[in-house]
CSV table of C-alpha atoms in Angstrom, one decimal:
chain,number,residue,atom,x,y,z
A,1,MET,CA,-33.4,7.1,-9.1
A,2,GLN,CA,-32.3,7.7,-12.7
A,3,MET,CA,-28.7,8.1,-13.5
A,4,LYS,CA,-27.1,8.9,-16.8
A,5,PRO,CA,-25.0,6.3,-18.5
A,6,GLN,CA,-21.3,6.5,-17.8
A,7,ASP,CA,-19.0,8.3,-20.3
A,8,LYS,CA,-15.7,10.3,-20.1
A,9,THR,CA,-17.3,13.8,-20.1
A,10,ASP,CA,-20.3,13.4,-17.7
A,11,THR,CA,-20.5,14.9,-14.2
A,12,ILE,CA,-20.2,12.5,-11.2
A,13,ALA,CA,-21.0,12.9,-7.6
A,14,ALA,CA,-20.5,10.8,-4.4
A,15,VAL,CA,-20.4,11.1,-0.7
A,16,ALA,CA,-16.8,11.5,0.3
A,17,THR,CA,-17.1,10.9,4.0
A,18,GLY,CA,-17.8,7.6,5.8
A,19,PRO,CA,-21.3,6.0,6.0
A,20,ALA,CA,-21.6,6.5,9.8
A,21,ARG,CA,-23.3,9.6,11.3
A,22,GLY,CA,-20.9,12.4,11.9
A,23,ALA,CA,-20.6,16.1,12.5
A,24,ILE,CA,-19.8,16.9,8.9
A,25,GLY,CA,-20.6,15.2,5.6
A,26,VAL,CA,-19.1,16.0,2.2
A,27,VAL,CA,-20.6,15.4,-1.2
A,28,ARG,CA,-18.1,15.7,-4.1
A,29,LEU,CA,-18.8,16.5,-7.7
A,30,SER,CA,-16.5,16.5,-10.8
A,31,GLY,CA,-17.1,17.2,-14.5
A,32,ALA,CA,-18.0,19.9,-16.8
A,33,GLY,CA,-21.4,20.4,-15.2
A,34,ALA,CA,-20.2,20.2,-11.5
A,35,VAL,CA,-20.6,23.9,-10.7
A,36,THR,CA,-23.9,24.2,-12.6
A,37,ALA,CA,-25.3,21.1,-10.8
A,38,ALA,CA,-24.2,22.5,-7.4
A,39,ALA,CA,-25.8,25.8,-8.2
A,40,ALA,CA,-29.0,24.0,-9.0
A,41,VAL,CA,-29.4,22.5,-5.5
A,42,PHE,CA,-27.6,25.2,-3.4
A,43,HIS,CA,-28.7,28.9,-3.0
A,44,PRO,CA,-26.2,31.2,-1.3
A,45,ALA,CA,-27.5,33.2,1.6
A,46,SER,CA,-26.3,36.4,-0.1
A,47,GLY,CA,-28.8,36.0,-2.9
A,48,GLN,CA,-26.0,36.0,-5.4
A,49,ALA,CA,-25.8,32.9,-7.7
A,50,LEU,CA,-23.1,30.4,-6.8
A,51,THR,CA,-21.5,30.7,-10.3
A,52,LYS,CA,-20.9,34.4,-9.7
A,53,TYR,CA,-18.5,33.6,-6.8
A,54,PRO,CA,-14.7,33.2,-7.4
A,55,PRO,CA,-13.3,29.7,-7.2
A,56,ARG,CA,-12.0,28.2,-3.9
A,57,GLN,CA,-14.2,30.4,-1.7
A,58,MET,CA,-16.5,28.9,0.9
A,59,VAL,CA,-20.1,30.1,0.4
A,60,TYR,CA,-22.8,29.8,3.0
A,61,GLY,CA,-26.4,29.0,2.0
A,62,THR,CA,-29.2,26.5,1.8
A,63,LEU,CA,-29.3,23.1,0.2
A,64,TYR,CA,-32.5,22.0,-1.5
A,65,GLY,CA,-33.8,18.6,-2.4
A,66,ALA,CA,-35.2,17.3,-5.7
A,67,ASP,CA,-38.7,18.2,-4.5
A,68,GLY,CA,-37.7,21.8,-3.7
A,69,GLY,CA,-37.8,21.2,0.0
A,70,MET,CA,-35.0,22.6,2.2
A,71,ILE,CA,-32.5,19.9,3.3
A,72,ASP,CA,-29.8,21.8,5.2
A,73,GLN,CA,-27.8,25.0,5.9
A,74,CYS,CA,-24.4,24.3,4.6
A,75,LEU,CA,-21.2,25.5,2.9
A,76,VAL,CA,-20.2,25.0,-0.8
A,77,PHE,CA,-17.0,25.7,-2.7
A,78,PHE,CA,-15.9,24.9,-6.2
A,79,SER,CA,-12.7,24.8,-8.3
A,80,ARG,CA,-12.3,25.3,-12.1
A,81,GLY,CA,-10.3,22.8,-14.1
A,82,PRO,CA,-7.5,22.2,-14.8
A,83,GLU,CA,-6.6,23.7,-11.4
A,84,SER,CA,-8.4,21.1,-9.4
A,85,TYR,CA,-7.8,17.6,-7.9
A,86,THR,CA,-9.3,15.8,-10.9
A,87,GLY,CA,-8.3,18.4,-13.5
A,88,GLU,CA,-12.0,19.1,-14.2
A,89,ASP,CA,-14.5,21.5,-12.7
A,90,THR,CA,-15.2,20.3,-9.2
A,91,ALA,CA,-17.5,21.2,-6.3
A,92,GLU,CA,-17.9,20.1,-2.7
A,93,ILE,CA,-21.0,20.4,-0.5
A,94,HIS,CA,-20.2,20.5,3.2
A,95,CYS,CA,-23.3,19.7,5.2
A,96,HIS,CA,-24.3,18.1,8.5
A,97,GLY,CA,-23.2,14.4,8.6
A,98,SER,CA,-26.6,12.7,8.7
A,99,PRO,CA,-26.7,9.8,6.2
A,100,GLN,CA,-30.2,11.0,5.3
A,101,VAL,CA,-29.1,14.5,4.6
A,102,LEU,CA,-26.3,13.2,2.3
A,103,SER,CA,-28.7,10.8,0.6
A,104,LEU,CA,-31.2,13.6,-0.1
A,105,ALA,CA,-28.3,15.8,-1.4
A,106,LEU,CA,-27.3,13.0,-3.9
A,107,GLU,CA,-30.9,12.5,-5.0
A,108,ALA,CA,-31.1,16.3,-5.8
A,109,LEU,CA,-27.9,16.2,-7.8
A,110,PHE,CA,-29.0,13.1,-9.7
A,111,ALA,CA,-32.2,14.9,-10.6
A,112,ALA,CA,-30.0,17.8,-11.9
A,113,GLY,CA,-28.3,15.4,-14.4
A,114,VAL,CA,-25.4,14.1,-12.3
A,115,ARG,CA,-24.6,10.4,-11.9
A,116,GLN,CA,-23.2,8.3,-9.1
A,117,ALA,CA,-19.4,8.1,-9.2
A,118,GLY,CA,-17.8,4.6,-9.2
A,119,PRO,CA,-15.1,3.4,-6.8
A,120,GLY,CA,-12.0,5.6,-7.1
A,121,GLU,CA,-13.5,7.5,-10.1
A,122,PHE,CA,-12.4,11.0,-8.8
A,123,THR,CA,-8.8,9.8,-8.5
A,124,LYS,CA,-9.0,7.9,-11.8
A,125,ARG,CA,-10.0,11.1,-13.6
A,126,ALA,CA,-7.1,12.9,-11.9
A,127,PHE,CA,-4.8,10.2,-13.4
A,128,LEU,CA,-6.4,10.3,-16.8
A,129,ASN,CA,-6.2,14.1,-16.8
A,130,GLY,CA,-2.5,14.1,-16.0
A,131,LYS,CA,-2.8,15.4,-12.4
A,132,LEU,CA,-1.4,12.2,-10.9
A,133,ASP,CA,0.7,9.3,-12.2
A,134,LEU,CA,-0.2,5.7,-11.2
A,135,THR,CA,2.1,5.5,-8.3
A,136,GLN,CA,0.6,8.7,-6.9
A,137,ALA,CA,-2.9,7.4,-7.4
A,138,GLU,CA,-1.9,4.2,-5.5
A,139,ALA,CA,-0.5,6.4,-2.8
A,140,VAL,CA,-4.0,7.8,-2.2
A,141,ILE,CA,-5.4,4.5,-1.2
A,142,ASP,CA,-2.2,3.6,0.7
A,143,LEU,CA,-2.7,6.8,2.7
A,144,ILE,CA,-6.3,5.9,3.5
A,145,ASP,CA,-5.3,2.4,4.6
A,146,ALA,CA,-2.1,3.4,6.5
A,147,GLU,CA,-2.0,1.8,9.9
A,148,THR,CA,1.4,3.2,11.2
A,149,PRO,CA,3.1,6.6,11.2
A,150,SER,CA,5.8,5.1,8.8
A,151,ALA,CA,3.1,4.0,6.4
A,152,VAL,CA,1.6,7.5,6.5
A,153,HIS,CA,4.9,9.2,5.8
A,154,CYS,CA,5.7,6.8,2.9
A,155,ALA,CA,2.3,7.2,1.3
A,156,ALA,CA,2.5,11.0,1.7
A,157,GLY,CA,5.9,11.0,0.0
A,158,GLN,CA,4.6,8.9,-2.9
A,159,LEU,CA,1.7,11.2,-3.3
A,160,THR,CA,4.1,14.1,-3.9
A,161,GLY,CA,5.7,12.0,-6.7
A,162,ALA,CA,8.7,10.4,-4.9
A,163,ILE,CA,8.7,7.2,-7.0
A,164,ARG,CA,8.1,9.1,-10.2
A,165,ARG,CA,11.1,11.4,-9.6
A,166,ARG,CA,13.3,8.4,-8.9
A,167,ILE,CA,12.1,6.7,-12.1
A,168,ASP,CA,12.3,9.8,-14.3
A,169,GLY,CA,16.1,9.9,-14.2
A,170,ILE,CA,16.3,6.2,-15.3
A,171,TYR,CA,13.6,6.8,-18.0
A,172,ASP,CA,15.3,9.9,-19.4
A,173,LEU,CA,18.7,8.1,-19.5
A,174,LEU,CA,17.2,5.3,-21.6
A,175,VAL,CA,15.2,7.7,-23.8
A,176,ASP,CA,18.4,9.7,-24.5
A,177,LEU,CA,20.2,6.5,-25.5
A,178,MET,CA,17.3,5.6,-27.9
A,179,ALA,CA,17.2,9.1,-29.3
A,180,HIS,CA,21.0,9.1,-29.9
A,181,PHE,CA,20.7,5.8,-31.8
A,182,HIS,CA,17.9,7.0,-34.0
A,183,ALA,CA,19.7,10.3,-34.7
A,184,VAL,CA,22.8,8.4,-35.9
A,185,LEU,CA,20.6,6.1,-38.0
A,186,ASP,CA,18.3,8.7,-39.5
A,187,TYR,CA,20.8,11.4,-40.1
A,188,PRO,CA,24.0,9.7,-41.3
A,189,ASP,CA,25.4,12.9,-43.0
A,190,GLU,CA,25.1,15.0,-39.8
A,191,GLU,CA,28.1,15.3,-37.4
A,192,ILE,CA,26.6,13.2,-34.6
A,193,ASP,CA,28.9,11.3,-32.2
A,194,PRO,CA,28.8,7.7,-33.2
A,195,PHE,CA,27.9,4.9,-30.7
A,196,GLU,CA,30.7,3.9,-28.4
A,197,VAL,CA,30.3,0.5,-26.8
A,198,GLU,CA,31.9,1.7,-23.6
A,199,THR,CA,29.6,4.7,-23.3
A,200,ILE,CA,26.5,2.6,-23.9
A,201,SER,CA,27.7,0.0,-21.5
A,202,GLY,CA,28.2,2.6,-18.8
A,203,GLN,CA,24.7,4.1,-19.3
A,204,LEU,CA,23.1,0.6,-19.2
A,205,THR,CA,25.0,-0.3,-16.0
A,206,GLU,CA,23.9,3.0,-14.4
A,207,ALA,CA,20.3,2.3,-15.3
A,208,ALA,CA,20.5,-1.3,-14.1
A,209,ASP,CA,22.0,-0.3,-10.8
A,210,SER,CA,19.4,2.3,-10.2
A,211,LEU,CA,16.6,-0.2,-11.0
A,212,HIS,CA,18.1,-2.8,-8.7
A,213,ALA,CA,18.3,-0.3,-5.9
A,214,LEU,CA,14.6,0.6,-6.5
A,215,LEU,CA,13.6,-3.1,-6.4
A,216,GLU,CA,15.5,-3.5,-3.1
A,217,THR,CA,13.0,-1.1,-1.5
A,218,TYR,CA,10.0,-3.4,-2.2
A,219,HIS,CA,10.8,-5.6,0.9
A,220,ARG,CA,10.5,-2.5,3.2
A,221,GLY,CA,7.6,-1.0,1.3
A,222,ARG,CA,5.6,-4.3,1.4
A,223,HIS,CA,6.1,-4.4,5.2
A,224,LEU,CA,4.7,-0.8,5.5
A,225,THR,CA,1.5,-1.5,3.6
A,226,ASN,CA,0.8,-5.2,4.3
A,227,GLY,CA,2.6,-5.8,7.5
A,228,VAL,CA,5.3,-8.4,8.5
A,229,PRO,CA,3.9,-11.9,8.7
A,230,CYS,CA,4.6,-13.0,12.2
A,231,ALA,CA,3.9,-16.5,13.5
A,232,ILE,CA,3.5,-17.1,17.3
A,233,VAL,CA,4.7,-20.7,17.9
A,234,GLY,CA,5.3,-23.0,20.7
A,235,ARG,CA,4.1,-26.2,22.4
A,236,PRO,CA,0.5,-26.3,23.7
A,237,ASN,CA,-0.3,-24.2,26.8
A,238,ALA,CA,2.9,-22.1,26.6
A,239,GLY,CA,0.7,-18.9,26.4
A,240,LYS,CA,0.6,-18.2,22.6
A,241,SER,CA,-3.0,-17.1,22.6
A,242,SER,CA,-2.5,-15.0,25.7
A,243,LEU,CA,0.4,-13.2,24.0
A,244,LEU,CA,-1.8,-12.6,20.9
A,245,ASN,CA,-4.5,-11.1,23.1
A,246,ALA,CA,-2.0,-8.9,25.0
A,247,LEU,CA,-0.6,-7.6,21.7
A,248,ALA,CA,-4.0,-7.1,20.1
A,249,GLY,CA,-5.4,-5.4,23.2
A,250,TYR,CA,-8.5,-7.5,23.4
A,251,GLU,CA,-9.6,-11.2,23.8
A,252,ARG,CA,-9.0,-12.2,20.2
A,253,ALA,CA,-8.3,-15.9,20.9
A,254,ILE,CA,-9.8,-18.3,23.4
A,255,VAL,CA,-7.6,-18.9,26.4
A,256,THR,CA,-8.0,-22.0,28.7
A,257,SER,CA,-5.8,-24.2,30.8
A,258,VAL,CA,-6.6,-27.1,28.6
A,259,PRO,CA,-3.8,-27.9,26.1
A,260,GLY,CA,-4.7,-27.8,22.4
A,261,THR,CA,-7.5,-25.2,22.7
A,262,THR,CA,-6.3,-23.5,19.5
A,263,ARG,CA,-7.1,-25.8,16.7
A,264,ASP,CA,-6.6,-23.4,13.8
A,265,THR,CA,-4.5,-20.4,13.0
A,266,VAL,CA,-5.9,-17.1,14.3
A,267,GLU,CA,-4.8,-13.9,12.7
A,268,GLU,CA,-4.7,-10.3,14.0
A,269,ARG,CA,-2.9,-7.1,13.0
A,270,CYS,CA,-1.1,-4.9,15.5
A,271,THR,CA,1.6,-2.3,15.6
A,272,LEU,CA,4.6,-3.1,17.7
A,273,GLY,CA,7.8,-1.0,17.9
A,274,GLY,CA,6.5,1.0,14.9
A,275,VAL,CA,6.2,-2.2,12.9
A,276,LEU,CA,2.9,-3.4,11.5
A,277,LEU,CA,2.7,-7.1,12.3
A,278,ARG,CA,0.3,-9.7,10.9
A,279,LEU,CA,0.2,-11.9,13.9
A,280,ILE,CA,-0.7,-15.6,13.4
A,281,ASP,CA,-1.5,-17.5,16.6
A,282,THR,CA,-0.8,-21.1,15.7
A,283,ALA,CA,-2.0,-24.4,17.1
A,284,GLY,CA,0.5,-25.9,19.6
A,285,LEU,CA,3.1,-28.0,17.9
A,286,ARG,CA,2.9,-31.6,19.2
A,287,GLU,CA,2.0,-35.1,18.1
A,288,SER,CA,-1.7,-35.8,18.3
A,289,SER,CA,-4.2,-38.5,17.3
A,290,ASP,CA,-7.0,-36.0,16.9
A,291,PRO,CA,-7.5,-35.4,13.2
A,292,VAL,CA,-8.7,-31.8,13.8
A,293,GLU,CA,-5.7,-30.9,15.9
A,294,GLN,CA,-3.4,-32.6,13.3
A,295,LEU,CA,-4.8,-30.3,10.6
A,296,GLY,CA,-4.2,-27.3,12.9
A,297,VAL,CA,-0.6,-28.4,13.5
A,298,ALA,CA,-0.1,-28.7,9.8
A,299,ARG,CA,-1.4,-25.2,9.2
A,300,SER,CA,0.9,-24.0,12.0
A,301,ARG,CA,3.9,-25.4,10.3
A,302,ALA,CA,2.8,-23.8,7.0
A,303,ALA,CA,2.4,-20.4,8.7
A,304,LEU,CA,5.9,-20.8,10.3
A,305,GLU,CA,7.4,-21.4,6.9
A,306,GLU,CA,5.9,-18.3,5.4
A,307,ALA,CA,6.6,-16.0,8.4
A,308,GLU,CA,9.3,-13.4,8.3
A,309,LEU,CA,9.2,-13.1,12.1
A,310,VAL,CA,8.7,-15.9,14.6
A,311,LEU,CA,7.8,-15.3,18.2
A,312,LEU,CA,8.8,-18.6,20.0
A,313,VAL,CA,6.8,-18.7,23.2
A,314,LEU,CA,8.1,-20.8,26.1
A,315,ASP,CA,6.4,-21.6,29.4
A,316,GLY,CA,9.1,-20.2,31.8
A,317,SER,CA,7.6,-21.9,34.8
A,318,VAL,CA,8.5,-25.4,33.7
A,319,PRO,CA,11.7,-27.0,32.4
A,320,LEU,CA,12.3,-27.4,28.6
A,321,THR,CA,10.7,-30.4,27.0
A,322,GLN,CA,11.4,-32.5,23.9
A,323,ALA,CA,8.5,-30.6,22.2
A,324,ASP,CA,10.2,-27.3,23.0
A,325,GLN,CA,13.5,-28.6,21.4
A,326,GLU,CA,11.6,-29.6,18.2
A,327,VAL,CA,10.0,-26.1,18.0
A,328,PHE,CA,13.5,-24.6,18.5
A,329,THR,CA,14.7,-26.3,15.3
A,330,LEU,CA,11.7,-25.0,13.3
A,331,ALA,CA,12.0,-21.4,14.7
A,332,ARG,CA,15.7,-21.1,13.9
A,333,THR,CA,15.0,-21.4,10.2
A,334,ALA,CA,13.0,-18.1,10.2
A,335,ALA,CA,14.5,-14.9,8.9
A,336,GLN,CA,14.0,-13.3,12.3
A,337,ALA,CA,13.1,-15.1,15.6
A,338,ILE,CA,12.5,-13.8,19.1
A,339,CYS,CA,12.3,-16.1,22.1
A,340,VAL,CA,9.5,-15.0,24.4
A,341,VAL,CA,9.8,-16.6,27.9
A,342,ASN,CA,6.2,-16.3,29.2
A,343,LYS,CA,4.7,-16.6,32.7
A,344,CYS,CA,7.4,-14.6,34.5
A,345,ASP,CA,4.8,-14.0,37.3
A,346,LEU,CA,5.6,-17.6,38.3
A,347,PRO,CA,9.0,-19.0,39.6
A,348,LEU,CA,11.4,-19.2,36.7
A,349,ALA,CA,12.5,-22.8,35.7
A,350,LEU,CA,14.6,-22.0,32.7
A,351,ASP,CA,18.2,-21.0,32.2
A,352,LEU,CA,18.0,-17.7,30.3
A,353,ALA,CA,21.7,-17.6,29.6
A,354,GLU,CA,21.5,-21.0,27.9
A,355,LEU,CA,18.5,-19.8,25.9
A,356,ARG,CA,20.2,-16.6,24.8
A,357,ALA,CA,23.0,-18.6,23.3
A,358,ILE,CA,20.4,-20.1,21.0
A,359,PHE,CA,18.2,-17.0,20.5
A,360,PRO,CA,20.1,-13.8,21.1
A,361,SER,CA,16.8,-11.9,20.9
A,362,LEU,CA,15.0,-12.9,24.1
A,363,CYS,CA,12.6,-11.3,26.4
A,364,VAL,CA,10.8,-12.3,29.6
A,365,VAL,CA,7.1,-11.5,29.8
A,366,SER,CA,3.8,-12.3,31.5
A,367,ALA,CA,1.3,-12.2,28.7
A,368,ALA,CA,-1.6,-12.6,31.3
A,369,ALA,CA,-0.4,-9.6,33.3
A,370,GLY,CA,0.9,-7.6,30.3
A,371,THR,CA,4.4,-7.1,31.8
A,372,GLY,CA,7.6,-7.2,29.7
A,373,LEU,CA,5.9,-6.3,26.5
A,374,ASP,CA,8.0,-3.1,26.2
A,375,THR,CA,11.1,-5.2,25.8
A,376,LEU,CA,9.4,-7.3,23.1
A,377,GLU,CA,8.5,-4.1,21.4
A,378,ALA,CA,12.1,-2.9,21.4
A,379,LEU,CA,13.3,-6.3,20.0
A,380,VAL,CA,10.8,-6.1,17.1
A,381,ALA,CA,11.8,-2.5,16.3
A,382,ARG,CA,15.5,-3.7,16.2
A,383,ALA,CA,14.6,-6.6,14.0
A,384,PHE,CA,13.0,-4.3,11.4
A,385,PRO,CA,14.9,-1.0,11.5
A,386,GLN,CA,13.7,1.9,9.3
A,387,PRO,CA,16.5,2.5,6.7
A,388,PRO,CA,17.5,6.1,6.0
A,389,ASP,CA,15.8,6.5,2.6
A,390,THR,CA,17.2,9.1,0.3
A,391,GLU,CA,13.7,10.5,-0.2
A,392,GLN,CA,10.5,10.0,1.9
A,393,GLY,CA,8.1,7.7,0.0
A,394,ALA,CA,10.6,6.5,-2.7
A,395,LEU,CA,9.7,2.9,-2.0
A,396,LEU,CA,7.9,0.3,-4.1
A,397,THR,CA,4.8,-0.8,-2.0
A,398,ASN,CA,2.9,-3.3,-4.1
A,399,THR,CA,3.3,-6.2,-6.4
A,400,ARG,CA,2.3,-4.3,-9.5
A,401,GLN,CA,5.1,-1.8,-9.0
A,402,ALA,CA,7.7,-4.4,-8.1
A,403,GLU,CA,6.8,-6.5,-11.2
A,404,ALA,CA,7.1,-3.6,-13.6
A,405,ALA,CA,10.4,-2.5,-12.0
A,406,ARG,CA,11.7,-6.1,-12.3
A,407,ARG,CA,10.8,-6.3,-16.0
A,408,ALA,CA,12.5,-3.0,-16.6
A,409,TRP,CA,15.6,-4.2,-14.8
A,410,GLU,CA,15.6,-7.4,-16.8
A,411,GLY,CA,15.3,-5.5,-20.0
A,412,VAL,CA,18.3,-3.4,-19.2
A,413,GLU,CA,20.3,-6.5,-18.1
A,414,GLU,CA,19.4,-8.2,-21.4
A,415,ALA,CA,20.5,-5.2,-23.3
A,416,THR,CA,23.8,-5.2,-21.4
A,417,GLN,CA,24.4,-8.9,-22.2
A,418,SER,CA,23.5,-8.3,-25.9
A,419,LEU,CA,26.0,-5.5,-26.1
A,420,ALA,CA,28.7,-7.6,-24.4
A,421,ALA,CA,28.0,-10.4,-26.9
A,422,GLY,CA,28.7,-8.1,-29.8
A,423,MET,CA,25.2,-7.7,-31.1
A,424,THR,CA,24.3,-4.7,-33.2
A,425,ALA,CA,23.0,-1.6,-31.7
A,426,ASP,CA,19.4,-2.0,-33.0
A,427,ALA,CA,19.2,-5.5,-31.4
A,428,VAL,CA,20.4,-4.0,-28.1
A,429,LEU,CA,17.9,-1.3,-28.2
A,430,VAL,CA,15.0,-3.7,-28.6
A,431,ASP,CA,15.7,-4.7,-25.0
A,432,VAL,CA,16.0,-1.0,-24.0
A,433,GLU,CA,12.5,-0.5,-25.5
A,434,ASP,CA,11.1,-3.3,-23.4
A,435,ALA,CA,12.6,-1.7,-20.3
A,436,LEU,CA,11.1,1.7,-21.2
A,437,HIS,CA,7.7,0.1,-21.8
A,438,ALA,CA,7.8,-1.5,-18.3
A,439,LEU,CA,8.8,1.8,-16.7
A,440,GLY,CA,5.9,3.4,-18.5
A,441,GLU,CA,3.5,0.8,-17.0
A,442,LEU,CA,5.0,1.6,-13.6
A,443,THR,CA,4.1,5.3,-13.7
A,444,GLY,CA,1.3,5.2,-16.2
A,445,ARG,CA,3.0,6.7,-19.2
A,446,THR,CA,2.0,3.4,-20.9
A,447,VAL,CA,-1.7,3.0,-20.0
A,448,ARG,CA,-3.3,-0.5,-19.8
A,449,GLU,CA,-7.0,-0.6,-19.1
A,450,ASP,CA,-6.8,-3.8,-17.1
A,451,ILE,CA,-4.1,-2.4,-14.8
A,452,THR,CA,-5.9,0.9,-14.2
A,453,ALA,CA,-9.2,-1.0,-13.6
A,454,ARG,CA,-7.5,-3.2,-11.0
A,455,ILE,CA,-5.9,-0.3,-9.2
A,456,PHE,CA,-9.0,1.9,-8.9
A,457,SER,CA,-11.3,-1.0,-7.9
A,458,ARG,CA,-9.4,-0.9,-4.5
A,459,PHE,CA,-10.8,2.6,-3.8
A,460,CYS,CA,-13.9,3.5,-1.9
A,461,VAL,CA,-16.7,5.5,-3.6
A,462,GLY,CA,-16.1,9.2,-3.3
A,463,LYS,CA,-12.3,9.1,-3.6
């Protein structure tokens, strides 16, 4: 199957639907030859050439293969650039979702001079053609990967440009400051208001405060996309693996009556109380002479240190032990901790009031029977409330965005300090330029090939 070498003006095609068999399959095309290529393999039932139809109109007809044989009865529509997703001419073939049908459709398009699209190449072209900024492009993959309603809403808001709009005000403020400086410098004979330290300081403070507030959203945004790291800890046989299985909804971890069954950390993702959790079932914390179990306990302690939420599981059917007390000390160091008293189907041997004095967030469950989990769900939701954002999706959701925003904030802070130290305006504005460059990287005004390559490598082919 011959494909043309990649360049910036060629026409690309890919299957945009999943690899599994389905009712509908979609093949997407983009590039200057998209409509011509679609017309070469698709003949409208009306007998009129596809290129004679107006854009954005579904056309019914027959799809033919590279050998001229009929493949399918299907629908096709096309859009003309720049009024399209990628900013180029685009077309979509909507046929039956057999993988063989889609493969034959691609072969026919390749024979017509089209090449296979790379991962994320459609969205990359949309970015390069000014249809999306980088934060909107990243929102596309976040929307595809979203695992909770909150993540969907956030990605959808970003896709409409929520972050860009928040940044544009800061960017424009700094650009105005730069423009004023250069106007004073370049046109000394004109009646232009001179620089006032107090005015510049106020503008820089406003920009720094806005950037700091933006950076503060990263904690919440990271939870939406990556989940909250949550360690399930306790002494052996308290029911940690049973709790993991109950929350995951299937037998993810081996459960036996033998203490120390879990020798390594076991991870699973689940949504609880609208919060995406990265659950980590840990080895029971106890002293052991078994080197394998010792390694598991060491990994458990490491997972506990990195967790933002700890679920401390206690066996409610037996009195507290020294091992429980040691786990208490470790769990109380976590940012958020919930005490889960397990095995409530058996007679209770613990003083709940005494435990609540240590862990105000406490629930009583039977992981084996699945009872009491609604209370745990409410406690998780309370521990990670959804803040009232000024605009849906105006959150930083990945490390790249947060790093660029941090460098922008540092540039503005350094400019503020330089101004306070009495340095000249041109020295102050060097730091402002650094901040502008970082903001440009955040949205894609300043394009770096390594950054864009890294972003679009996350995408599936056909998006």
